[in-house]
mmCIF file of C-alpha atoms in Angstrom:
data_model
loop_
_atom_site.group_PDB
_atom_site.id
_atom_site.type_symbol
_atom_site.label_atom_id
_atom_site.label_comp_id
_atom_site.label_asym_id
_atom_site.label_seq_id
_atom_site.Cartn_x
_atom_site.Cartn_y
_atom_site.Cartn_z
ATOM 1 C CA ASP O 264 188.693 -58.343 -14.205
ATOM 2 C CA GLY O 265 189.690 -61.856 -13.995
ATOM 3 C CA GLY O 266 192.664 -62.843 -12.769
ATOM 4 C CA ILE O 267 194.613 -64.425 -10.783
ATOM 5 C CA THR O 268 196.258 -62.576 -7.135
ATOM 6 C CA GLN O 269 199.307 -64.437 -5.208
ATOM 7 C CA SER O 270 199.928 -62.546 -1.991
ATOM 8 C CA PRO O 271 202.091 -61.341 -0.914
ATOM 9 C CA LYS O 272 204.724 -59.440 -3.397
ATOM 10 C CA TYR O 273 207.273 -60.077 -0.215
ATOM 11 C CA LEU O 274 207.439 -62.608 1.982
ATOM 12 C CA PHE O 275 210.355 -63.166 4.719
ATOM 13 C CA ARG O 276 210.263 -66.123 6.953
ATOM 14 C CA LYS O 277 212.748 -67.245 9.910
ATOM 15 C CA GLU O 278 214.282 -70.083 10.177
ATOM 16 C CA GLY O 279 212.358 -72.640 12.177
ATOM 17 C CA GLN O 280 208.994 -71.475 10.300
ATOM 18 C CA ASN O 281 205.897 -72.404 8.121
ATOM 19 C CA VAL O 282 204.128 -69.603 6.079
ATOM 20 C CA THR O 283 202.013 -70.104 3.494
ATOM 21 C CA LEU O 284 201.463 -68.596 0.965
ATOM 22 C CA SER O 285 197.477 -67.628 -1.604
ATOM 23 C CA CYS O 286 197.210 -67.695 -4.194
ATOM 24 C CA GLU O 287 193.052 -66.609 -5.677
ATOM 25 C CA GLN O 288 192.107 -66.823 -9.321
ATOM 26 C CA ASN O 289 188.377 -66.119 -10.419
ATOM 27 C CA LEU O 290 188.743 -67.273 -14.103
ATOM 28 C CA ASN O 291 186.730 -70.577 -12.780
ATOM 29 C CA HIS O 292 189.932 -72.973 -14.063
ATOM 30 C CA ASP O 293 189.507 -76.063 -12.792
ATOM 31 C CA ALA O 294 193.962 -76.941 -12.842
ATOM 32 C CA MET O 295 195.932 -74.373 -10.499
ATOM 33 C CA TYR O 296 199.748 -75.371 -10.162
ATOM 34 C CA TRP O 297 202.517 -73.374 -7.975
ATOM 35 C CA TYR O 298 206.390 -73.378 -9.080
ATOM 36 C CA ARG O 299 209.860 -72.585 -7.783
ATOM 37 C CA GLN O 300 211.935 -71.052 -9.929
ATOM 38 C CA ASP O 301 215.476 -69.536 -8.482
ATOM 39 C CA PRO O 302 217.784 -66.913 -9.921
ATOM 40 C CA GLY O 303 218.892 -67.318 -13.436
ATOM 41 C CA GLN O 304 217.071 -71.382 -13.507
ATOM 42 C CA GLY O 305 213.135 -71.863 -15.267
ATOM 43 C CA LEU O 306 210.147 -72.835 -12.951
ATOM 44 C CA ARG O 307 210.241 -76.022 -11.600
ATOM 45 C CA LEU O 308 206.551 -77.389 -10.085
ATOM 46 C CA ILE O 309 205.712 -77.934 -6.561
ATOM 47 C CA TYR O 310 202.303 -79.173 -6.642
ATOM 48 C CA TYR O 311 199.421 -78.788 -8.666
ATOM 49 C CA SER O 312 195.651 -80.006 -7.848
ATOM 50 C CA GLN O 313 192.838 -80.752 -11.757
ATOM 51 C CA ILE O 314 189.638 -80.280 -9.001
ATOM 52 C CA VAL O 315 188.922 -79.877 -5.920
ATOM 53 C CA ASN O 316 190.303 -81.851 -2.674
ATOM 54 C CA ASP O 317 192.498 -83.722 -5.367
ATOM 55 C CA PHE O 318 196.246 -82.505 -5.992
ATOM 56 C CA GLN O 319 199.450 -84.593 -6.734
ATOM 57 C CA LYS O 320 203.097 -83.921 -5.766
ATOM 58 C CA GLY O 321 205.362 -82.035 -8.516
ATOM 59 C CA ASP O 322 209.427 -82.621 -8.841
ATOM 60 C CA ILE O 323 210.187 -80.769 -5.929
ATOM 61 C CA ALA O 324 207.227 -80.961 -3.152
ATOM 62 C CA GLU O 325 209.914 -81.601 -0.231
ATOM 63 C CA GLY O 326 209.328 -79.870 2.763
ATOM 64 C CA TYR O 327 205.822 -78.104 1.098
ATOM 65 C CA SER O 328 202.157 -78.906 1.387
ATOM 66 C CA VAL O 329 198.726 -77.491 -0.211
ATOM 67 C CA SER O 330 195.494 -78.277 -0.427
ATOM 68 C CA ARG O 331 192.538 -77.123 -2.728
ATOM 69 C CA GLU O 332 189.367 -77.564 -0.248
ATOM 70 C CA LYS O 333 187.790 -74.235 -2.701
ATOM 71 C CA LYS O 334 188.054 -74.184 -6.612
ATOM 72 C CA GLU O 335 189.356 -70.392 -6.720
ATOM 73 C CA SER O 336 192.284 -70.954 -4.018
ATOM 74 C CA PHE O 337 195.200 -73.140 -3.980
ATOM 75 C CA PRO O 338 197.477 -71.758 -0.974
ATOM 76 C CA LEU O 339 200.949 -73.564 -0.845
ATOM 77 C CA THR O 340 202.529 -73.695 2.722
ATOM 78 C CA VAL O 341 206.766 -73.611 2.964
ATOM 79 C CA THR O 342 207.557 -75.650 5.961
ATOM 80 C CA SER O 343 210.485 -76.198 8.017
ATOM 81 C CA ALA O 344 211.526 -79.162 6.539
ATOM 82 C CA GLN O 345 212.213 -76.687 3.138
ATOM 83 C CA LYS O 346 216.093 -75.915 3.424
ATOM 84 C CA ASN O 347 216.155 -74.331 1.319
ATOM 85 C CA PRO O 348 213.302 -71.621 0.698
ATOM 86 C CA THR O 349 214.525 -68.576 -0.395
ATOM 87 C CA ALA O 350 213.132 -68.158 -4.275
ATOM 88 C CA PHE O 351 210.214 -66.508 -6.581
ATOM 89 C CA TYR O 352 206.637 -68.552 -6.206
ATOM 90 C CA LEU O 353 204.336 -68.595 -8.804
ATOM 91 C CA CYS O 354 201.132 -69.712 -9.456
ATOM 92 C CA ALA O 355 199.452 -70.388 -12.313
ATOM 93 C CA SER O 356 196.113 -72.300 -13.325
ATOM 94 C CA SER O 357 194.806 -73.305 -16.514
ATOM 95 C CA MET O 358 191.260 -74.742 -17.927
ATOM 96 C CA ARG O 359 190.717 -78.287 -17.133
ATOM 97 C CA ASP O 360 192.375 -80.199 -20.336
ATOM 98 C CA ARG O 361 192.718 -76.799 -21.788
ATOM 99 C CA ALA O 362 196.024 -75.943 -20.927
ATOM 100 C CA SER O 363 197.408 -77.655 -24.297
ATOM 101 C CA VAL O 364 194.337 -74.643 -26.488
ATOM 102 C CA TYR O 365 195.338 -71.484 -24.439
ATOM 103 C CA GLY O 366 198.959 -72.538 -21.408
ATOM 104 C CA TYR O 367 198.336 -71.157 -18.947
ATOM 105 C CA THR O 368 197.443 -68.290 -16.063
ATOM 106 C CA PHE O 369 200.579 -67.078 -14.093
ATOM 107 C CA GLY O 370 199.813 -64.747 -11.182
ATOM 108 C CA SER O 371 203.040 -61.976 -10.298
ATOM 109 C CA GLY O 372 204.704 -64.296 -7.444
ATOM 110 C CA THR O 373 205.609 -64.380 -3.948
ATOM 111 C CA ARG O 374 209.203 -63.642 -3.489
ATOM 112 C CA LEU O 375 210.481 -65.674 -0.194
ATOM 113 C CA THR O 376 213.311 -65.098 2.092
ATOM 114 C CA VAL O 377 214.728 -66.334 4.719
ATOM 115 C CA VAL O 378 215.931 -63.895 7.412
ATOM 116 C CA SER F 270 212.853 -82.014 -13.954
ATOM 117 C CA GLN F 271 214.115 -79.295 -17.053
ATOM 118 C CA GLN F 272 212.634 -80.295 -20.231
ATOM 119 C CA GLY F 273 213.447 -77.240 -22.431
ATOM 120 C CA GLU F 274 217.005 -75.336 -22.875
ATOM 121 C CA GLU F 275 217.437 -72.437 -24.248
ATOM 122 C CA ASP F 276 219.813 -70.759 -26.217
ATOM 123 C CA PRO F 277 221.534 -68.152 -25.772
ATOM 124 C CA GLN F 278 221.315 -67.739 -21.445
ATOM 125 C CA ALA F 279 221.767 -64.358 -22.754
ATOM 126 C CA LEU F 280 221.346 -61.770 -25.361
ATOM 127 C CA SER F 281 221.325 -58.246 -26.184
ATOM 128 C CA ILE F 282 220.700 -55.912 -29.280
ATOM 129 C CA GLN F 283 219.786 -53.367 -31.116
ATOM 130 C CA GLU F 284 216.415 -52.387 -30.953
ATOM 131 C CA GLY F 285 214.419 -52.812 -34.970
ATOM 132 C CA GLU F 286 216.948 -55.959 -34.593
ATOM 133 C CA ASN F 287 215.405 -59.420 -35.687
ATOM 134 C CA ALA F 288 215.884 -61.991 -32.063
ATOM 135 C CA THR F 289 216.468 -65.256 -32.205
ATOM 136 C CA MET F 290 215.882 -68.272 -29.313
ATOM 137 C CA ASN F 291 216.537 -71.428 -29.944
ATOM 138 C CA CYS F 292 214.817 -74.472 -27.209
ATOM 139 C CA SER F 293 215.500 -78.046 -27.073
ATOM 140 C CA TYR F 294 213.370 -80.859 -24.952
ATOM 141 C CA LYS F 295 214.300 -84.264 -24.754
ATOM 142 C CA THR F 296 210.800 -85.925 -24.739
ATOM 143 C CA SER F 297 207.130 -86.751 -27.595
ATOM 144 C CA ILE F 298 205.433 -83.671 -26.754
ATOM 145 C CA ASN F 299 201.801 -82.788 -27.251
ATOM 146 C CA ASN F 300 202.439 -78.814 -28.384
ATOM 147 C CA LEU F 301 205.392 -76.316 -26.928
ATOM 148 C CA GLN F 302 204.833 -73.155 -25.274
ATOM 149 C CA TRP F 303 206.177 -69.879 -25.586
ATOM 150 C CA TYR F 304 206.606 -67.743 -22.440
ATOM 151 C CA ARG F 305 207.945 -64.275 -21.807
ATOM 152 C CA GLN F 306 208.118 -62.565 -17.853
ATOM 153 C CA ASN F 307 208.932 -59.028 -16.959
ATOM 154 C CA SER F 308 212.257 -59.057 -14.535
ATOM 155 C CA GLY F 309 209.864 -59.381 -11.051
ATOM 156 C CA ARG F 310 206.686 -60.692 -12.665
ATOM 157 C CA GLY F 311 205.294 -63.216 -13.989
ATOM 158 C CA LEU F 312 204.888 -65.148 -17.271
ATOM 159 C CA VAL F 313 203.128 -64.254 -19.485
ATOM 160 C CA HIS F 314 201.522 -67.469 -22.450
ATOM 161 C CA LEU F 315 203.193 -66.097 -26.149
ATOM 162 C CA ILE F 316 202.453 -68.349 -28.598
ATOM 163 C CA LEU F 317 201.507 -72.626 -29.318
ATOM 164 C CA ILE F 318 202.400 -74.364 -31.287
ATOM 165 C CA ARG F 319 201.552 -77.564 -31.679
ATOM 166 C CA SER F 320 203.674 -80.710 -32.389
ATOM 167 C CA ASN F 321 201.971 -81.922 -35.698
ATOM 168 C CA GLU F 322 202.604 -77.833 -36.211
ATOM 169 C CA ARG F 323 205.726 -76.637 -38.644
ATOM 170 C CA GLU F 324 205.233 -73.555 -37.724
ATOM 171 C CA LYS F 325 203.239 -70.234 -36.500
ATOM 172 C CA HIS F 326 202.758 -66.914 -36.450
ATOM 173 C CA SER F 327 201.371 -63.437 -34.374
ATOM 174 C CA GLY F 328 202.051 -60.594 -34.732
ATOM 175 C CA ARG F 329 206.010 -59.989 -34.183
ATOM 176 C CA LEU F 330 206.147 -63.718 -33.682
ATOM 177 C CA ARG F 331 207.730 -66.162 -36.094
ATOM 178 C CA VAL F 332 207.468 -70.219 -33.681
ATOM 179 C CA THR F 333 208.645 -72.763 -35.369
ATOM 180 C CA LEU F 334 208.781 -76.769 -34.518
ATOM 181 C CA ASP F 335 211.241 -79.950 -35.333
ATOM 182 C CA THR F 336 210.363 -82.858 -33.261
ATOM 183 C CA SER F 337 212.802 -84.696 -35.373
ATOM 184 C CA LYS F 338 215.562 -82.423 -33.683
ATOM 185 C CA LYS F 339 213.043 -81.788 -30.158
ATOM 186 C CA SER F 340 213.897 -78.212 -30.974
ATOM 187 C CA SER F 341 211.510 -75.612 -31.804
ATOM 188 C CA SER F 342 213.151 -70.992 -31.505
ATOM 189 C CA LEU F 343 210.719 -68.183 -30.996
ATOM 190 C CA LEU F 344 212.143 -64.943 -33.698
ATOM 191 C CA ILE F 345 211.264 -61.730 -32.812
ATOM 192 C CA THR F 346 210.658 -58.815 -36.009
ATOM 193 C CA ALA F 347 211.323 -55.528 -35.305
ATOM 194 C CA SER F 348 212.149 -55.266 -32.176
ATOM 195 C CA ARG F 349 211.266 -52.611 -29.041
ATOM 196 C CA ALA F 350 212.837 -51.638 -25.810
ATOM 197 C CA ALA F 351 209.115 -53.175 -23.946
ATOM 198 C CA ASP F 352 210.679 -56.716 -25.532
ATOM 199 C CA THR F 353 213.234 -56.723 -22.778
ATOM 200 C CA ALA F 354 212.393 -59.641 -20.777
ATOM 201 C CA SER F 355 213.660 -63.487 -20.411
ATOM 202 C CA TYR F 356 211.923 -65.691 -22.501
ATOM 203 C CA PHE F 357 210.902 -69.412 -21.161
ATOM 204 C CA CYS F 358 209.926 -71.773 -23.892
ATOM 205 C CA ALA F 359 207.327 -75.043 -22.324
ATOM 206 C CA THR F 360 206.777 -78.636 -22.901
ATOM 207 C CA LEU F 361 203.423 -80.333 -22.512
ATOM 208 C CA ASN F 362 203.153 -83.562 -22.900
ATOM 209 C CA PHE F 363 201.094 -86.328 -24.319
ATOM 210 C CA GLY F 364 197.901 -87.398 -21.399
ATOM 211 C CA ASN F 365 199.019 -84.661 -18.110
ATOM 212 C CA GLU F 366 198.391 -81.362 -18.515
ATOM 213 C CA LYS F 367 202.065 -80.739 -16.320
ATOM 214 C CA LEU F 368 203.573 -77.541 -18.527
ATOM 215 C CA THR F 369 207.894 -78.624 -18.099
ATOM 216 C CA PHE F 370 209.688 -74.913 -18.750
ATOM 217 C CA GLY F 371 213.525 -75.290 -20.575
ATOM 218 C CA THR F 372 215.802 -72.644 -18.488
ATOM 219 C CA GLY F 373 215.758 -69.108 -20.186
ATOM 220 C CA THR F 374 216.627 -67.069 -22.870
ATOM 221 C CA ARG F 375 217.408 -64.260 -20.350
ATOM 222 C CA LEU F 376 216.922 -61.093 -23.660
ATOM 223 C CA THR F 377 217.963 -57.162 -23.904
ATOM 224 C CA ILE F 378 216.779 -54.812 -26.126
ATOM 225 C CA ILE F 379 219.538 -51.566 -26.554
ATOM 226 C CA PRO F 380 217.942 -49.054 -27.470
#
């Protein structure tokens, strides 16, 4: 079955640590996105990538980094510079130039908690 | 930045009733999309309406778009317990592929 997989489902981070959230898709989608969701709020865009080896900052990129070395994978690193990382992180993908037709496909999310 | 604002923030109705939620946005759009999110899960795409369309149907869903008022509404008819979820509108501007999401409406269907 085609889909988008995020792992782990739950992640705990100590103060000062970097952690990496995984996002893998087998939908052959060109574009991938990372969103952050805080309780009772909507989604805010962190980073997005429309092709391999290229990515752009979204609205809240500070304290985060990404890479796009393979079409299938778009990992997100939450660095120690991110002062309030506790949130629900969602990865999404879409066919290039087709988000306006088919929308996004989302993963099931990773809940990150700072301990 | 959040493009859309949903109204109401929360809605509780009896099973079988219709549920209406509204979305307002700020800038010109290519299209507007509605997504559902079950608690602790990812979002699922429900329906998309283009800027040159006024109304669209899909099963028990009906979405309207008024570009002059920069607003949209989602109607779920004959609600079911399984419709309990948060619903988000999202807008896509011309020239890019980035969706901007609203703050969501939490819908509870009372059996």
